PDB file of C-alpha atoms in Angstrom:
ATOM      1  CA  UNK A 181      63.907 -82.405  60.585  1.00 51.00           C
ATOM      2  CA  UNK A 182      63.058 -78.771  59.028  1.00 53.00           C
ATOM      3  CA  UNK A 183      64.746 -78.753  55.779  1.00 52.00           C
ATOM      4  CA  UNK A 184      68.238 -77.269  56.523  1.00 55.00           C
ATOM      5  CA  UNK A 185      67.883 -75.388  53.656  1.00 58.00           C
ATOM      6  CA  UNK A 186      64.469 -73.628  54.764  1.00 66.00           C
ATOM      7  CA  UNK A 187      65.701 -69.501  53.923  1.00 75.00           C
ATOM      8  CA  UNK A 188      63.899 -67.102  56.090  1.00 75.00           C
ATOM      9  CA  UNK A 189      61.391 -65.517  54.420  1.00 75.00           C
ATOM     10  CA  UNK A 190      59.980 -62.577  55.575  1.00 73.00           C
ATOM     11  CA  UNK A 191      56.416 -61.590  56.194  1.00 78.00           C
ATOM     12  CA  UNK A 192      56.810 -58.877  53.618  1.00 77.00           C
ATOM     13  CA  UNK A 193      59.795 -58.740  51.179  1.00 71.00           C
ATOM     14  CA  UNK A 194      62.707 -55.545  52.279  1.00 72.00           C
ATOM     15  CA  UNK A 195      62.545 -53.350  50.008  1.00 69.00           C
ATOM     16  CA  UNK A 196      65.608 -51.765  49.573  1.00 69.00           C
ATOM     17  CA  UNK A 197      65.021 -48.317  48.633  1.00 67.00           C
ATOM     18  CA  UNK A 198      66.626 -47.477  45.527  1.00 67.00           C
ATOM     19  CA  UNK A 199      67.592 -43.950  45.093  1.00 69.00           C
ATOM     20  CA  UNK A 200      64.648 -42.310  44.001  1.00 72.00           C
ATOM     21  CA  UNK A 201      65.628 -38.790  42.831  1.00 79.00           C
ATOM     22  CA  UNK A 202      63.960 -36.277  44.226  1.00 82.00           C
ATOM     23  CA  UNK A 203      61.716 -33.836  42.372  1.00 85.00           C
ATOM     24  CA  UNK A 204      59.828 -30.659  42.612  1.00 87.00           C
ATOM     25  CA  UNK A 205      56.725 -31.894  41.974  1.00 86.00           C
ATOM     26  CA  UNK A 206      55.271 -27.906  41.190  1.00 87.00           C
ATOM     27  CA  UNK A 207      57.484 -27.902  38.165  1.00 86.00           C
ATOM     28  CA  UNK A 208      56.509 -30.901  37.194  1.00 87.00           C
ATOM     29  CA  UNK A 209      53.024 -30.540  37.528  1.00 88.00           C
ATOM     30  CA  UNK A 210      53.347 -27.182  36.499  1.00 88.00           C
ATOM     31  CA  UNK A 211      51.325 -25.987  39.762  1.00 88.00           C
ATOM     32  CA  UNK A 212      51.676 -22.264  40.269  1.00 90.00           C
ATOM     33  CA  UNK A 213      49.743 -21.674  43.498  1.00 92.00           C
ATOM     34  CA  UNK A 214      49.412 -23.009  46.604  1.00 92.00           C
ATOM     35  CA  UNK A 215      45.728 -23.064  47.795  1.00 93.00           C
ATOM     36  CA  UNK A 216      45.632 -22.282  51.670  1.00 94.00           C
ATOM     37  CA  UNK A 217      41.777 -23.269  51.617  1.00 92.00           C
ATOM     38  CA  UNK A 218      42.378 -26.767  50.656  1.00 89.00           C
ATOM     39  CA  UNK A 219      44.005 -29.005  53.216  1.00 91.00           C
ATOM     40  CA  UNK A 220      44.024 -32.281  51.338  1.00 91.00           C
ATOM     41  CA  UNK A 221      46.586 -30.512  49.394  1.00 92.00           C
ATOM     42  CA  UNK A 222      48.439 -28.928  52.186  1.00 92.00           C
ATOM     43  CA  UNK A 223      48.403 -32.473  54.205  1.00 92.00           C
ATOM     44  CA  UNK A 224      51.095 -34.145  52.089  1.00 90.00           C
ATOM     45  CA  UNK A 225      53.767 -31.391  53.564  1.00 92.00           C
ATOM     46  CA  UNK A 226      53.254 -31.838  57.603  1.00 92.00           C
ATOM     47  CA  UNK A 227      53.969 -34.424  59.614  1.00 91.00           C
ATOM     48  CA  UNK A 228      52.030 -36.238  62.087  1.00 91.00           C
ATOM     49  CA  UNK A 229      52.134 -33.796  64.623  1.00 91.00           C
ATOM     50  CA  UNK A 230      51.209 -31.085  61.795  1.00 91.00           C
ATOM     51  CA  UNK A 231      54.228 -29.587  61.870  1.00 93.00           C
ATOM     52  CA  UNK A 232      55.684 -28.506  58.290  1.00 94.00           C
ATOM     53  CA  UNK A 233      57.979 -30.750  56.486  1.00 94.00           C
ATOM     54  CA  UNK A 234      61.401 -29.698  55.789  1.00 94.00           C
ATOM     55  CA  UNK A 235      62.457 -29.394  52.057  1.00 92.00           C
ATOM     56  CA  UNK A 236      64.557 -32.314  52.091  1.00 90.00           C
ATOM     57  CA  UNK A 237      61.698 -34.749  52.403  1.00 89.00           C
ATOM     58  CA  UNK A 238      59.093 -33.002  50.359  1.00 88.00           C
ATOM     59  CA  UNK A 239      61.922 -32.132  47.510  1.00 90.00           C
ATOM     60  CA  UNK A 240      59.973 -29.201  47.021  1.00 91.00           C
ATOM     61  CA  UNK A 241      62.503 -26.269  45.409  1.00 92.00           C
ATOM     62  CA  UNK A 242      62.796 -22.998  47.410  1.00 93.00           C
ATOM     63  CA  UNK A 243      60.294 -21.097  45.600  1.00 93.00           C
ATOM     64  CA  UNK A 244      57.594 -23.418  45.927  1.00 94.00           C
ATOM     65  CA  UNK A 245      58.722 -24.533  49.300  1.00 94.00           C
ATOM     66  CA  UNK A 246      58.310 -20.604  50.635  1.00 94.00           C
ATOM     67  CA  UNK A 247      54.262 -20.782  48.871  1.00 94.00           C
ATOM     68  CA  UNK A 248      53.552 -23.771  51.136  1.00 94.00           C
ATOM     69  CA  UNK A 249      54.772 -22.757  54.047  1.00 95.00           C
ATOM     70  CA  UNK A 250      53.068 -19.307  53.326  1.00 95.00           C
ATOM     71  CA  UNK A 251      49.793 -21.918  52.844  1.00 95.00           C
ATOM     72  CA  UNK A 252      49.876 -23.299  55.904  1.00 95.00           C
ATOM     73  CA  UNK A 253      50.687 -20.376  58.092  1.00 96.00           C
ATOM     74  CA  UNK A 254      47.503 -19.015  56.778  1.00 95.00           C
ATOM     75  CA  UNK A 255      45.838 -22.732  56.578  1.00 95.00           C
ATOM     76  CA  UNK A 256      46.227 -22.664  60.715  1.00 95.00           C
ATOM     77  CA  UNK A 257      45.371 -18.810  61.276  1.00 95.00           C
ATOM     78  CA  UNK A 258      42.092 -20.016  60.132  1.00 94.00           C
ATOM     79  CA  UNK A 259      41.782 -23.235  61.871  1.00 94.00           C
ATOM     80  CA  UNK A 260      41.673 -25.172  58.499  1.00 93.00           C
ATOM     81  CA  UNK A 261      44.841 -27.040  59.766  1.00 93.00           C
ATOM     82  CA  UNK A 262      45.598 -27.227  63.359  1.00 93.00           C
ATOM     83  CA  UNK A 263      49.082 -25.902  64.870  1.00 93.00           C
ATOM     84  CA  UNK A 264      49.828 -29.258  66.554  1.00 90.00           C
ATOM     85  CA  UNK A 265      47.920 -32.370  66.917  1.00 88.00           C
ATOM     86  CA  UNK A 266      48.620 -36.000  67.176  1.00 85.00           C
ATOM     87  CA  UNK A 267      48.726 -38.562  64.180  1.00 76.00           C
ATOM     88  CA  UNK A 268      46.642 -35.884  62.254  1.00 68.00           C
ATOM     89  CA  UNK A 269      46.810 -38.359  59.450  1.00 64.00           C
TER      90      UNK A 269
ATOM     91  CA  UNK B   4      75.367  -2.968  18.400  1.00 55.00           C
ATOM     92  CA  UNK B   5      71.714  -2.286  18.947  1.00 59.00           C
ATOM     93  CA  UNK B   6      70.648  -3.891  22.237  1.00 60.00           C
ATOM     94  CA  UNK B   7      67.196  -6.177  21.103  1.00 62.00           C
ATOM     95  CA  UNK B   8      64.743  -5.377  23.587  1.00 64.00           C
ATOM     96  CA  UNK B   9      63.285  -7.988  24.521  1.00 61.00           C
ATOM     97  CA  UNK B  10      59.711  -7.268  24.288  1.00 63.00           C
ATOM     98  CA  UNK B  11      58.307  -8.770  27.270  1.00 60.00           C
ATOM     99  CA  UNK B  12      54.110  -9.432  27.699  1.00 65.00           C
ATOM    100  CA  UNK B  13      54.183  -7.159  30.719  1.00 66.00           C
ATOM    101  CA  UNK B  14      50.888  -6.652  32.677  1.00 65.00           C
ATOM    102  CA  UNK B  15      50.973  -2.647  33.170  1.00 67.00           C
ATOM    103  CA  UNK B  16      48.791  -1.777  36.107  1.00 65.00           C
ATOM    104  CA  UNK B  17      46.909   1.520  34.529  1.00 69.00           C
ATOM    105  CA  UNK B  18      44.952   1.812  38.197  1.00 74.00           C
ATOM    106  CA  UNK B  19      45.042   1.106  41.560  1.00 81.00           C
ATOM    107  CA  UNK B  20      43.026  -1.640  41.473  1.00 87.00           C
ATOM    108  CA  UNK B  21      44.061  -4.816  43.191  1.00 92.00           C
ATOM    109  CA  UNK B  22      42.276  -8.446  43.864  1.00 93.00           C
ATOM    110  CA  UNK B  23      41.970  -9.609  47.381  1.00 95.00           C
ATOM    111  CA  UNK B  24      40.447 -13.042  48.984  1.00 94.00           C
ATOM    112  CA  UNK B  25      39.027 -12.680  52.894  1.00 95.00           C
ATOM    113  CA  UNK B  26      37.587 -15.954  54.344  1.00 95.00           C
ATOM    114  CA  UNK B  27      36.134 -15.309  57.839  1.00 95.00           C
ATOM    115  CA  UNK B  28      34.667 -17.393  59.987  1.00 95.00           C
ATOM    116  CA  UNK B  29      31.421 -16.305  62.000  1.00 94.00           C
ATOM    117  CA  UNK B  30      30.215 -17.869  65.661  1.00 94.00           C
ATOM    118  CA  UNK B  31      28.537 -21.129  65.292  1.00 93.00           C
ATOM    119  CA  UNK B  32      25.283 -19.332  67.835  1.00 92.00           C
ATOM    120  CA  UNK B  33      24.183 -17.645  64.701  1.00 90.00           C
ATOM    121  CA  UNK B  34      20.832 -18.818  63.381  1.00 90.00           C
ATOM    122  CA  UNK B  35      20.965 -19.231  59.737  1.00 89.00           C
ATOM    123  CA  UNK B  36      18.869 -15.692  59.046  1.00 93.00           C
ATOM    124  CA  UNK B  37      21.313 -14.063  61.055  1.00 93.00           C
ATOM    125  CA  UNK B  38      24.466 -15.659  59.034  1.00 93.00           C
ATOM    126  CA  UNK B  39      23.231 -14.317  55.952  1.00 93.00           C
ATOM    127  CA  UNK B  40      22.576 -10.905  57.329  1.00 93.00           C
ATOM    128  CA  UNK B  41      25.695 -10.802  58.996  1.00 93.00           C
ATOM    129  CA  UNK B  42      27.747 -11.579  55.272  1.00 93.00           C
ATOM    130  CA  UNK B  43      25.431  -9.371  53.597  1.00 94.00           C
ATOM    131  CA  UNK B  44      26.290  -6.710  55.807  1.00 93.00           C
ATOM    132  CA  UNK B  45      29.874  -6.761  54.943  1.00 93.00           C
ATOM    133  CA  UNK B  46      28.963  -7.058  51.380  1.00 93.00           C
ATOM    134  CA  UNK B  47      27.177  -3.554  51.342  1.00 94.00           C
ATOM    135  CA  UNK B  48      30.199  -2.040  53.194  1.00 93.00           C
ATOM    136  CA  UNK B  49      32.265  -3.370  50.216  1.00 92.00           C
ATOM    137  CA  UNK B  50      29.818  -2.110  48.365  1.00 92.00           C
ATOM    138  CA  UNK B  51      29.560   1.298  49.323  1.00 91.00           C
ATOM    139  CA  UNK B  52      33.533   1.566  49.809  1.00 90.00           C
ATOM    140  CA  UNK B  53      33.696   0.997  45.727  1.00 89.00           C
ATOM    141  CA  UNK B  54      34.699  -2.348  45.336  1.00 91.00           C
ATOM    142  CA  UNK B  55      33.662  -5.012  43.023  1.00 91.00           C
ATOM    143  CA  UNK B  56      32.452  -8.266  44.235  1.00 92.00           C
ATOM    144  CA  UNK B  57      33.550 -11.266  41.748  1.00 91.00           C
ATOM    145  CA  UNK B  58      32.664 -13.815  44.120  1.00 90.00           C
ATOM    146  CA  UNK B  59      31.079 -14.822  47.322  1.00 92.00           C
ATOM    147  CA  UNK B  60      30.964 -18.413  48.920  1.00 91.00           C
ATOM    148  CA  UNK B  61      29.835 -19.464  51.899  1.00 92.00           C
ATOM    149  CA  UNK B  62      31.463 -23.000  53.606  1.00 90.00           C
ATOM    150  CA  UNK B  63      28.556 -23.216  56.004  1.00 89.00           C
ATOM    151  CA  UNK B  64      29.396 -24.866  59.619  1.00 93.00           C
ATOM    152  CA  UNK B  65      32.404 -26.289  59.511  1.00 92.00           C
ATOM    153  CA  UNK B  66      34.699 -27.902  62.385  1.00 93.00           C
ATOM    154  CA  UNK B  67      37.482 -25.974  63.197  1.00 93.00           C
ATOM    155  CA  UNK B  68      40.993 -27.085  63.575  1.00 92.00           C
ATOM    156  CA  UNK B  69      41.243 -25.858  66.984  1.00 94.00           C
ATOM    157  CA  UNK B  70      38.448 -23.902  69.510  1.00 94.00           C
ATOM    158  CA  UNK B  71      38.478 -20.668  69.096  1.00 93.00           C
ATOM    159  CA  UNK B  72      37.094 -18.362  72.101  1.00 93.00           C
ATOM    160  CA  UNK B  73      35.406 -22.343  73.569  1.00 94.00           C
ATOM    161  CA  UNK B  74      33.883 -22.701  69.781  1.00 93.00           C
ATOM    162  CA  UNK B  75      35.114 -25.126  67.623  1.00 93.00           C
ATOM    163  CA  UNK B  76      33.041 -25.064  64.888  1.00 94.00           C
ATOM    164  CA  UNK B  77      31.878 -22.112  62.754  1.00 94.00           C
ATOM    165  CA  UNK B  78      30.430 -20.626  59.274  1.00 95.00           C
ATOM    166  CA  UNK B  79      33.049 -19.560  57.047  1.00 95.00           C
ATOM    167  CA  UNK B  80      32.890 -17.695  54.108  1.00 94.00           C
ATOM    168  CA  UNK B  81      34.541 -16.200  51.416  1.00 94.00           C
ATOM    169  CA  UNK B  82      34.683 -12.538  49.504  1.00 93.00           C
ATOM    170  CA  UNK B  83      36.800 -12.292  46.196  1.00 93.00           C
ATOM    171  CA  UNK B  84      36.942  -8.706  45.442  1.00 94.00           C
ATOM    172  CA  UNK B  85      38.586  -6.023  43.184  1.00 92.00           C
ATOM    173  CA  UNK B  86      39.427  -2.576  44.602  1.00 91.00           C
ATOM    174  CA  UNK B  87      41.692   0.113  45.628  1.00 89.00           C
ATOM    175  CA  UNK B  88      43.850   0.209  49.108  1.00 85.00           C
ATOM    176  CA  UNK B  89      41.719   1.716  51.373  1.00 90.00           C
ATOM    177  CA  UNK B  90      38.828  -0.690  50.738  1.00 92.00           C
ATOM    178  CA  UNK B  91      40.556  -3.466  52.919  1.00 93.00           C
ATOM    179  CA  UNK B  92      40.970  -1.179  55.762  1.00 92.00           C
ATOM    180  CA  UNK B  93      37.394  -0.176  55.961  1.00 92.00           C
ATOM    181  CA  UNK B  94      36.343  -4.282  55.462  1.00 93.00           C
ATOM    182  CA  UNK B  95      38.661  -5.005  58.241  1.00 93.00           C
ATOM    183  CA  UNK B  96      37.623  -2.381  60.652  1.00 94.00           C
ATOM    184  CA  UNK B  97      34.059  -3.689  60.270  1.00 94.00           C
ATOM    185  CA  UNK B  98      35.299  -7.134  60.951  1.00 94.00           C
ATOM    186  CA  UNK B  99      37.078  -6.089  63.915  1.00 94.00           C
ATOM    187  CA  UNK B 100      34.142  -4.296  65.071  1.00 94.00           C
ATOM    188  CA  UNK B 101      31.252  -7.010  64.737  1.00 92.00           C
ATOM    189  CA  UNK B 102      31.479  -9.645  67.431  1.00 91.00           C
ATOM    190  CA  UNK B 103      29.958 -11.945  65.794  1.00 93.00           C
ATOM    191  CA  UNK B 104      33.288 -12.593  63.201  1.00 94.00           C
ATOM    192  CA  UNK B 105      35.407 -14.922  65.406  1.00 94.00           C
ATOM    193  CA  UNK B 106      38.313 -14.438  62.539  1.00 94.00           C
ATOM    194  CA  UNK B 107      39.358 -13.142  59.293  1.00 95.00           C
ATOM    195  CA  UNK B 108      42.383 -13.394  56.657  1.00 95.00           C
ATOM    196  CA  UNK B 109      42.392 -10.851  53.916  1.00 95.00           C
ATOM    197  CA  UNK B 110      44.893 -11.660  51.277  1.00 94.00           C
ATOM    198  CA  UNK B 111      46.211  -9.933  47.763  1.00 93.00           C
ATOM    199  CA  UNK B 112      45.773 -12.460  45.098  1.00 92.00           C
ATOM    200  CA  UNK B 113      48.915 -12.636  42.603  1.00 90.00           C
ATOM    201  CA  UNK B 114      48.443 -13.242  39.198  1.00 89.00           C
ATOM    202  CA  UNK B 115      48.676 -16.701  39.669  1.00 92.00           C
ATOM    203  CA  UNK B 116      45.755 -16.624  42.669  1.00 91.00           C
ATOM    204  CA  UNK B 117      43.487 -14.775  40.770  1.00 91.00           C
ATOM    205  CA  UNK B 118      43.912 -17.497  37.422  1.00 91.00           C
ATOM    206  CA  UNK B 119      43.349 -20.067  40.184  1.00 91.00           C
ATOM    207  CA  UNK B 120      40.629 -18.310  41.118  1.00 90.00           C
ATOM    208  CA  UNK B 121      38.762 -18.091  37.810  1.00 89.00           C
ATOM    209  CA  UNK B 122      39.575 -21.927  37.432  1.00 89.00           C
ATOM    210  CA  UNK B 123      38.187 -22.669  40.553  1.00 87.00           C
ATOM    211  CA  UNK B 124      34.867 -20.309  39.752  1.00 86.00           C
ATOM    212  CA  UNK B 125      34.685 -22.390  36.438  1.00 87.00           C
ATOM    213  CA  UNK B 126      34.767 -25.552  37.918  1.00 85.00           C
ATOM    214  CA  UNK B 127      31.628 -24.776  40.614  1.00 81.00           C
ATOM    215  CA  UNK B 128      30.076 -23.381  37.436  1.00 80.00           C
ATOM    216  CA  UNK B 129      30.370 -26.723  36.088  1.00 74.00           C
TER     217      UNK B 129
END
């Protein structure tokens, strides 16, 4: 008889996410431009479907938020990044 | 109580001059002879419109995001420049004009582009 005692372990352990607070990560890098030629950069703030990601998930502040959006407005006028695509990642 | 003024490390513009950054991209039908004669013909009309060429890169074919006019891939290149106003106009018109530029982005580099920009320079020095 299966040990009564047998806990369920799972395949990979829940990780409960602690509350990571958010940071501007130009401050703290101390990153004063946002390069529209370089889309490795400008990858990390769309989604999937390339849209751009909204401050609350990138924890961007305002000012820097407003340089990457300007980045990737220009990124996709020159078909560097596409307007919308599927799992672009 | 006399007011200290601050004395702030302000960059006074004595001319006109400003930096810009245009990346086009040319049709991928191009032979390589006719690339280069294509970018050095909008290098003489900067030229000849006064403006001072700091740098001048060329991608070579790359894919683009998305077709444009059926072609989806295409040689881009890049013009950092220093000049008055009216020099962008002229660049542009001459972009508009030639065919064979499928599109092109002129921007006005900040203080902060243009440090990038000597970075950047540095680095393919390097």
């Amino acid at each position: 008889m299966a040990g009564k005692d047998s806990d369920i372990r799972y395949l990979t352990p829940i990780s409960i996410d602690v509350k990571k607070d958010k940071y501007c990560r130009f401050k703290k890098l101390g990153i004063k431009y946002v390069d529209y030629k370089d889309p490795d950069f400008l990858l990390k703030f769309i989604n999937e479907q390339g849209k751009i990601l909204p401050r609350r998930l990138t924890g961007n502040s305002a000012k820097y938020q407003k340089k990457v959006a300007q980045a990737v407005k220009r990124a996709r006028h020159l078909a560097i990044l596409p307007y919308l695509a599927d799992q672009l990642k | 109580m006399q007011a200290v003024q601050s004395v702030q490390m302000k960059i006074i513009k004595t001319n006109n001059m400003n930096n810009y950054e245009t990346v086009f991209i040319l049709t991928p039908v191009l032979s390589d002879v006719q690339v280069k004669e294509a970018v050095e013909k909008f290098q003489a009309i900067l030229k000849d419109a006064g403006a001072k060429i700091s740098q001048v890169e060329n991608w070579g074919l790359k894919k683009m995001a998305y077709p444009i006019q059926k072609k989806s891939t295409g040689f881009y290149s890049l013009f950092e420049f220093e000049g008055a106003g009216d020099v962008v106009e002229k660049l542009e018109l001459a972009f508009r004009r030639d065919e064979r530029v499928l599109r092109f982005l002129t921007t006005k580099m900040d203080k902060h582009h243009v440090a990038f920009a000597e970075r950047r320079r540095k680095k393919a020095k390097a």
